[in-house]
Amino acid sequence: MSLIFAANFKTNHTRSSTTEYLKKFDSFLEERSEKGYIFPPATALTESVSNITVGTQNAYPARNGSFTGEIGLEQLEEFGCKTVLIGHSERRHVMEESLKQIKEKYAFYKSEGYEIFFCVGEPLEVKEQGTQAVMDYIAEQFDDIDLTYDKLVIAYEPVWAIGTGKSATTEDISDIHARIKKLSDKPLLYGGSVKTANIKEIAKIDNVDGVLVGTASWNVDDFCAMIEEAAS
Ligand code: PGA
């Protein structure tokens, strides 16, 4: 099975630059007979194209209603969007989304049949307490999350590795991924400072089914180069 490559734009790119990005990325994937994912900001949501599934970085667990600043099911359906990112560390730690809110989102979008990219990962102070502490932390993030859901994709993203340029070591990734795989057999991505310089090493690790990439995905040529590098 080929690796899953997913680009998380975060608060980068506009509607027009996303259109350009999609065009380039889609023709790159077409040539290679591969598929990919992008998660643009909500303002740049657009229909998926032949080789790229477009997902949303966030959504409120409601069809519609009075939730100022949020988007719900009705808005996603207009774009045929059926993929959602839930539990990203920036939602958890910057926007202070609670475990309860995250569970509600998961339950709602699961009941609507969405493909869910569910992110887990520990902050530095937990990592420093050792592997058992990391797994306890992740177990709490998984509490009430149906890990048998057939449209679930899990992303292990240690918080201290996101946007810092400092990826987890091969040993860390290998160890934590093996442990998460014992909890769920769903596709498991690694995320956190994945870039062209380390993709080859990461792609070779057992139980890494793909990568969720932020910073190094924002330039389409760099992202394509990373995918080429992974396969080389
Ligand atoms: P990064 O972000 O690649 O910039 O570390 C990864 C992510 O947040 O998914």
mmCIF file of C-alpha atoms and ligand atoms in Angstrom:
data_model
loop_
_atom_site.group_PDB
_atom_site.id
_atom_site.type_symbol
_atom_site.label_atom_id
_atom_site.label_comp_id
_atom_site.label_asym_id
_atom_site.label_seq_id
_atom_site.Cartn_x
_atom_site.Cartn_y
_atom_site.Cartn_z
ATOM 1 C CA MET A 1 0.000 0.000 0.000
ATOM 2 C CA SER A 2 1.383 3.407 -0.869
ATOM 3 C CA LEU A 3 1.789 6.002 1.858
ATOM 4 C CA ILE A 4 -0.911 8.542 2.607
ATOM 5 C CA PHE A 5 0.285 12.126 2.102
ATOM 6 C CA ALA A 6 -1.851 14.827 3.691
ATOM 7 C CA ALA A 7 -1.155 18.570 3.651
ATOM 8 C CA ASN A 8 -2.460 20.704 6.499
ATOM 9 C CA PHE A 9 -2.431 24.324 5.331
ATOM 10 C CA LYS A 10 -3.417 25.678 8.775
ATOM 11 C CA THR A 11 -3.951 29.456 8.426
ATOM 12 C CA ASN A 12 -2.040 29.709 5.151
ATOM 13 C CA HIS A 13 -3.096 30.043 1.529
ATOM 14 C CA THR A 14 -6.016 31.895 0.039
ATOM 15 C CA ARG A 15 -8.797 30.701 -2.200
ATOM 16 C CA SER A 16 -6.830 31.588 -5.321
ATOM 17 C CA SER A 17 -3.518 30.111 -4.163
ATOM 18 C CA THR A 18 -5.332 26.936 -3.114
ATOM 19 C CA THR A 19 -6.779 26.642 -6.616
ATOM 20 C CA GLU A 20 -3.278 26.943 -8.086
ATOM 21 C CA TYR A 21 -1.932 24.438 -5.581
ATOM 22 C CA LEU A 22 -4.678 21.898 -6.371
ATOM 23 C CA LYS A 23 -4.038 22.144 -10.101
ATOM 24 C CA LYS A 24 -0.309 21.497 -9.751
ATOM 25 C CA PHE A 25 -0.640 18.824 -7.103
ATOM 26 C CA ASP A 26 -3.374 16.988 -8.966
ATOM 27 C CA SER A 27 -1.371 16.750 -12.174
ATOM 28 C CA PHE A 28 1.686 15.609 -10.210
ATOM 29 C CA LEU A 29 -0.379 12.849 -8.568
ATOM 30 C CA GLU A 30 -2.029 11.938 -11.856
ATOM 31 C CA GLU A 31 1.356 11.280 -13.465
ATOM 32 C CA ARG A 32 2.324 9.038 -10.595
ATOM 33 C CA SER A 33 -1.086 7.351 -10.229
ATOM 34 C CA GLU A 34 -1.175 8.403 -6.594
ATOM 35 C CA LYS A 35 -3.728 10.059 -4.332
ATOM 36 C CA GLY A 36 -3.359 12.777 -1.717
ATOM 37 C CA TYR A 37 -5.226 14.927 0.771
ATOM 38 C CA ILE A 38 -5.252 18.641 1.473
ATOM 39 C CA PHE A 39 -6.828 20.505 4.360
ATOM 40 C CA PRO A 40 -7.125 24.163 3.294
ATOM 41 C CA PRO A 41 -8.554 26.929 5.495
ATOM 42 C CA ALA A 42 -12.364 27.048 5.493
ATOM 43 C CA THR A 43 -12.417 30.066 3.168
ATOM 44 C CA ALA A 44 -10.634 27.998 0.510
ATOM 45 C CA LEU A 45 -12.745 24.855 0.812
ATOM 46 C CA THR A 46 -13.506 23.456 -2.572
ATOM 47 C CA GLU A 47 -14.676 20.233 -4.120
ATOM 48 C CA SER A 48 -12.269 17.311 -4.194
ATOM 49 C CA VAL A 49 -10.577 16.714 -7.555
ATOM 50 C CA SER A 50 -9.664 13.421 -9.223
ATOM 51 C CA ASN A 51 -6.569 12.605 -7.195
ATOM 52 C CA ILE A 52 -6.999 14.846 -4.165
ATOM 53 C CA THR A 53 -9.470 14.594 -1.341
ATOM 54 C CA VAL A 54 -10.134 18.023 0.147
ATOM 55 C CA GLY A 55 -10.944 17.940 3.859
ATOM 56 C CA THR A 56 -11.799 20.548 6.435
ATOM 57 C CA GLN A 57 -9.417 21.470 9.265
ATOM 58 C CA ASN A 58 -12.298 21.944 11.666
ATOM 59 C CA ALA A 59 -16.082 21.885 11.857
ATOM 60 C CA TYR A 60 -18.703 22.352 14.520
ATOM 61 C CA PRO A 61 -20.770 19.302 15.504
ATOM 62 C CA ALA A 62 -24.092 20.603 14.180
ATOM 63 C CA ARG A 63 -25.890 20.806 10.861
ATOM 64 C CA ASN A 64 -26.347 24.572 11.321
ATOM 65 C CA GLY A 65 -27.382 26.956 14.080
ATOM 66 C CA SER A 66 -26.111 29.821 16.221
ATOM 67 C CA PHE A 67 -22.404 29.088 16.516
ATOM 68 C CA THR A 68 -20.728 32.322 15.483
ATOM 69 C CA GLY A 69 -17.509 31.839 13.580
ATOM 70 C CA GLU A 70 -17.980 28.115 13.064
ATOM 71 C CA ILE A 71 -18.933 26.032 10.057
ATOM 72 C CA GLY A 72 -21.225 23.013 10.217
ATOM 73 C CA LEU A 73 -22.479 20.151 8.146
ATOM 74 C CA GLU A 74 -24.640 22.288 5.875
ATOM 75 C CA GLN A 75 -21.646 24.411 4.829
ATOM 76 C CA LEU A 76 -19.447 21.336 4.267
ATOM 77 C CA GLU A 77 -22.088 19.607 2.170
ATOM 78 C CA GLU A 78 -22.082 22.505 -0.272
ATOM 79 C CA PHE A 79 -18.531 21.482 -1.193
ATOM 80 C CA GLY A 80 -19.225 17.765 -1.033
ATOM 81 C CA CYS A 81 -16.686 17.722 1.801
ATOM 82 C CA LYS A 82 -16.715 14.358 3.589
ATOM 83 C CA THR A 83 -13.370 14.455 5.411
ATOM 84 C CA VAL A 84 -12.630 16.241 8.665
ATOM 85 C CA LEU A 85 -9.568 16.743 10.867
ATOM 86 C CA ILE A 86 -10.386 16.398 14.568
ATOM 87 C CA GLY A 87 -8.174 16.819 17.623
ATOM 88 C CA HIS A 88 -5.265 18.627 15.990
ATOM 89 C CA SER A 89 -2.845 19.854 18.639
ATOM 90 C CA GLU A 90 -3.384 23.496 17.701
ATOM 91 C CA ARG A 91 -7.124 23.061 18.262
ATOM 92 C CA ARG A 92 -6.398 21.353 21.580
ATOM 93 C CA HIS A 93 -3.657 23.642 22.873
ATOM 94 C CA VAL A 94 -4.018 27.008 21.113
ATOM 95 C CA MET A 95 -7.825 27.103 20.795
ATOM 96 C CA GLU A 96 -8.140 25.130 24.063
ATOM 97 C CA GLU A 97 -10.692 22.697 22.693
ATOM 98 C CA SER A 98 -11.581 20.268 25.477
ATOM 99 C CA LEU A 99 -11.624 16.478 25.371
ATOM 100 C CA LYS A 100 -15.412 16.752 25.690
ATOM 101 C CA GLN A 101 -15.742 19.026 22.643
ATOM 102 C CA ILE A 102 -13.451 16.779 20.646
ATOM 103 C CA LYS A 103 -15.483 13.695 21.553
ATOM 104 C CA GLU A 104 -18.666 15.478 20.490
ATOM 105 C CA LYS A 105 -17.146 16.368 17.134
ATOM 106 C CA TYR A 106 -15.965 12.811 16.636
ATOM 107 C CA ALA A 107 -19.341 11.287 17.494
ATOM 108 C CA PHE A 108 -21.208 13.752 15.299
ATOM 109 C CA TYR A 109 -19.058 13.424 12.190
ATOM 110 C CA LYS A 110 -18.865 9.664 12.614
ATOM 111 C CA SER A 111 -22.653 9.504 12.707
ATOM 112 C CA GLU A 112 -22.632 11.486 9.454
ATOM 113 C CA GLY A 113 -20.267 8.967 7.854
ATOM 114 C CA TYR A 114 -17.302 11.340 7.546
ATOM 115 C CA GLU A 115 -13.773 10.161 7.051
ATOM 116 C CA ILE A 116 -12.051 11.378 10.225
ATOM 117 C CA PHE A 117 -8.371 12.210 10.609
ATOM 118 C CA PHE A 118 -8.020 12.049 14.366
ATOM 119 C CA CYS A 119 -4.853 13.526 15.862
ATOM 120 C CA VAL A 120 -3.247 12.572 19.145
ATOM 121 C CA GLY A 121 0.096 13.431 20.696
ATOM 122 C CA GLU A 122 1.763 14.483 23.885
ATOM 123 C CA PRO A 123 3.327 17.775 24.972
ATOM 124 C CA LEU A 124 7.013 17.903 25.950
ATOM 125 C CA GLU A 125 6.455 17.717 29.708
ATOM 126 C CA VAL A 126 4.642 14.402 29.235
ATOM 127 C CA LYS A 127 7.277 13.012 26.908
ATOM 128 C CA GLU A 128 9.888 13.780 29.546
ATOM 129 C CA GLN A 129 8.061 11.473 31.968
ATOM 130 C CA GLY A 130 8.635 8.454 29.739
ATOM 131 C CA THR A 131 6.776 6.148 27.384
ATOM 132 C CA GLN A 132 4.127 4.980 29.842
ATOM 133 C CA ALA A 133 3.142 8.590 30.535
ATOM 134 C CA VAL A 134 2.917 9.237 26.789
ATOM 135 C CA MET A 135 0.667 6.219 26.283
ATOM 136 C CA ASP A 136 -1.518 7.187 29.260
ATOM 137 C CA TYR A 137 -1.892 10.653 27.760
ATOM 138 C CA ILE A 138 -2.829 9.215 24.365
ATOM 139 C CA ALA A 139 -5.243 6.749 26.002
ATOM 140 C CA GLU A 140 -7.051 9.722 27.519
ATOM 141 C CA GLN A 141 -7.268 11.375 24.102
ATOM 142 C CA PHE A 142 -8.732 8.117 22.748
ATOM 143 C CA ASP A 143 -11.296 7.845 25.534
ATOM 144 C CA ASP A 144 -14.799 7.499 23.984
ATOM 145 C CA ILE A 145 -13.318 7.617 20.472
ATOM 146 C CA ASP A 146 -14.457 4.610 18.433
ATOM 147 C CA LEU A 147 -11.147 3.177 17.247
ATOM 148 C CA THR A 148 -12.885 0.566 15.117
ATOM 149 C CA TYR A 149 -14.636 3.142 12.918
ATOM 150 C CA ASP A 150 -13.990 2.119 9.327
ATOM 151 C CA LYS A 151 -13.386 5.682 8.092
ATOM 152 C CA LEU A 152 -10.875 6.559 10.797
ATOM 153 C CA VAL A 153 -7.315 7.642 10.063
ATOM 154 C CA ILE A 154 -5.175 8.281 13.142
ATOM 155 C CA ALA A 155 -2.309 10.781 13.188
ATOM 156 C CA TYR A 156 0.327 10.617 15.909
ATOM 157 C CA GLU A 157 1.692 14.128 16.228
ATOM 158 C CA PRO A 158 3.829 14.868 19.261
ATOM 159 C CA VAL A 159 3.088 18.481 20.186
ATOM 160 C CA TRP A 160 6.768 19.342 20.691
ATOM 161 C CA ALA A 161 7.536 18.249 17.117
ATOM 162 C CA ILE A 162 4.884 20.342 15.387
ATOM 163 C CA GLY A 163 6.178 23.394 13.566
ATOM 164 C CA THR A 164 9.444 23.255 15.468
ATOM 165 C CA GLY A 165 11.642 21.726 12.769
ATOM 166 C CA LYS A 166 12.471 19.004 15.300
ATOM 167 C CA SER A 167 10.864 15.716 14.323
ATOM 168 C CA ALA A 168 10.534 12.774 16.701
ATOM 169 C CA THR A 169 13.355 10.247 16.357
ATOM 170 C CA THR A 170 12.904 7.089 14.321
ATOM 171 C CA GLU A 171 12.970 5.110 17.581
ATOM 172 C CA ASP A 172 10.249 7.269 19.168
ATOM 173 C CA ILE A 173 7.991 7.013 16.130
ATOM 174 C CA SER A 174 8.542 3.300 15.775
ATOM 175 C CA ASP A 175 7.841 2.642 19.457
ATOM 176 C CA ILE A 176 4.729 4.810 19.796
ATOM 177 C CA HIS A 177 3.280 3.663 16.461
ATOM 178 C CA ALA A 178 3.662 0.001 17.433
ATOM 179 C CA ARG A 179 1.819 0.741 20.682
ATOM 180 C CA ILE A 180 -0.978 2.687 18.965
ATOM 181 C CA LYS A 181 -1.389 -0.119 16.421
ATOM 182 C CA LYS A 182 -2.189 -2.443 19.303
ATOM 183 C CA LEU A 183 -5.138 -0.163 20.121
ATOM 184 C CA SER A 184 -6.380 0.267 16.556
ATOM 185 C CA ASP A 185 -5.619 -1.295 13.200
ATOM 186 C CA LYS A 186 -6.637 1.850 11.300
ATOM 187 C CA PRO A 187 -4.147 3.721 9.068
ATOM 188 C CA LEU A 188 -1.654 5.559 11.253
ATOM 189 C CA LEU A 189 0.102 8.708 10.096
ATOM 190 C CA TYR A 190 3.044 10.468 11.676
ATOM 191 C CA GLY A 191 3.080 14.263 11.834
ATOM 192 C CA GLY A 192 5.516 16.802 13.259
ATOM 193 C CA SER A 193 8.228 18.493 11.214
ATOM 194 C CA VAL A 194 8.089 15.998 8.365
ATOM 195 C CA LYS A 195 10.187 17.399 5.515
ATOM 196 C CA THR A 196 12.152 16.330 2.447
ATOM 197 C CA ALA A 197 15.256 15.815 4.591
ATOM 198 C CA ASN A 198 13.630 13.213 6.863
ATOM 199 C CA ILE A 199 10.807 11.699 4.801
ATOM 200 C CA LYS A 200 12.844 8.745 3.574
ATOM 201 C CA GLU A 201 13.738 7.679 7.050
ATOM 202 C CA ILE A 202 10.175 8.160 8.352
ATOM 203 C CA ALA A 203 8.594 6.365 5.387
ATOM 204 C CA LYS A 204 10.607 3.250 6.156
ATOM 205 C CA ILE A 205 9.427 2.902 9.759
ATOM 206 C CA ASP A 206 7.103 -0.014 10.482
ATOM 207 C CA ASN A 207 3.505 1.009 11.184
ATOM 208 C CA VAL A 208 3.863 4.398 9.480
ATOM 209 C CA ASP A 209 1.078 4.416 6.894
ATOM 210 C CA GLY A 210 1.571 8.013 5.855
ATOM 211 C CA VAL A 211 2.331 11.537 6.994
ATOM 212 C CA LEU A 212 0.385 14.642 7.949
ATOM 213 C CA VAL A 213 2.507 17.610 6.936
ATOM 214 C CA GLY A 214 2.162 21.267 7.879
ATOM 215 C CA THR A 215 5.004 23.682 7.136
ATOM 216 C CA ALA A 216 6.739 21.588 4.479
ATOM 217 C CA SER A 217 3.507 21.139 2.515
ATOM 218 C CA TRP A 218 2.677 24.794 2.000
ATOM 219 C CA ASN A 219 4.813 25.095 -1.094
ATOM 220 C CA VAL A 220 3.425 22.680 -3.650
ATOM 221 C CA ASP A 221 6.794 22.041 -5.325
ATOM 222 C CA ASP A 222 8.352 21.157 -1.965
ATOM 223 C CA PHE A 223 5.492 18.830 -1.130
ATOM 224 C CA CYS A 224 5.741 17.080 -4.488
ATOM 225 C CA ALA A 225 9.521 16.787 -4.041
ATOM 226 C CA MET A 226 8.912 15.174 -0.658
ATOM 227 C CA ILE A 227 6.603 12.581 -2.176
ATOM 228 C CA GLU A 228 9.178 11.825 -4.865
ATOM 229 C CA GLU A 229 11.881 11.534 -2.247
ATOM 230 C CA ALA A 230 9.804 9.102 -0.182
ATOM 231 C CA ALA A 231 9.497 6.792 -3.164
ATOM 232 C CA SER A 232 13.086 7.072 -4.355
HETATM 233 P P1 PGA B 1 4.452 20.683 10.838
HETATM 234 O O1 PGA B 1 2.907 20.492 11.257
HETATM 235 O O2 PGA B 1 4.685 19.781 9.672
HETATM 236 O O3 PGA B 1 4.591 22.136 10.506
HETATM 237 O O4 PGA B 1 5.268 20.277 12.004
HETATM 238 C C1 PGA B 1 2.332 19.229 11.274
HETATM 239 C C2 PGA B 1 0.888 19.331 11.676
HETATM 240 O O5 PGA B 1 0.551 20.210 12.466
HETATM 241 O O6 PGA B 1 0.042 18.542 11.207
#
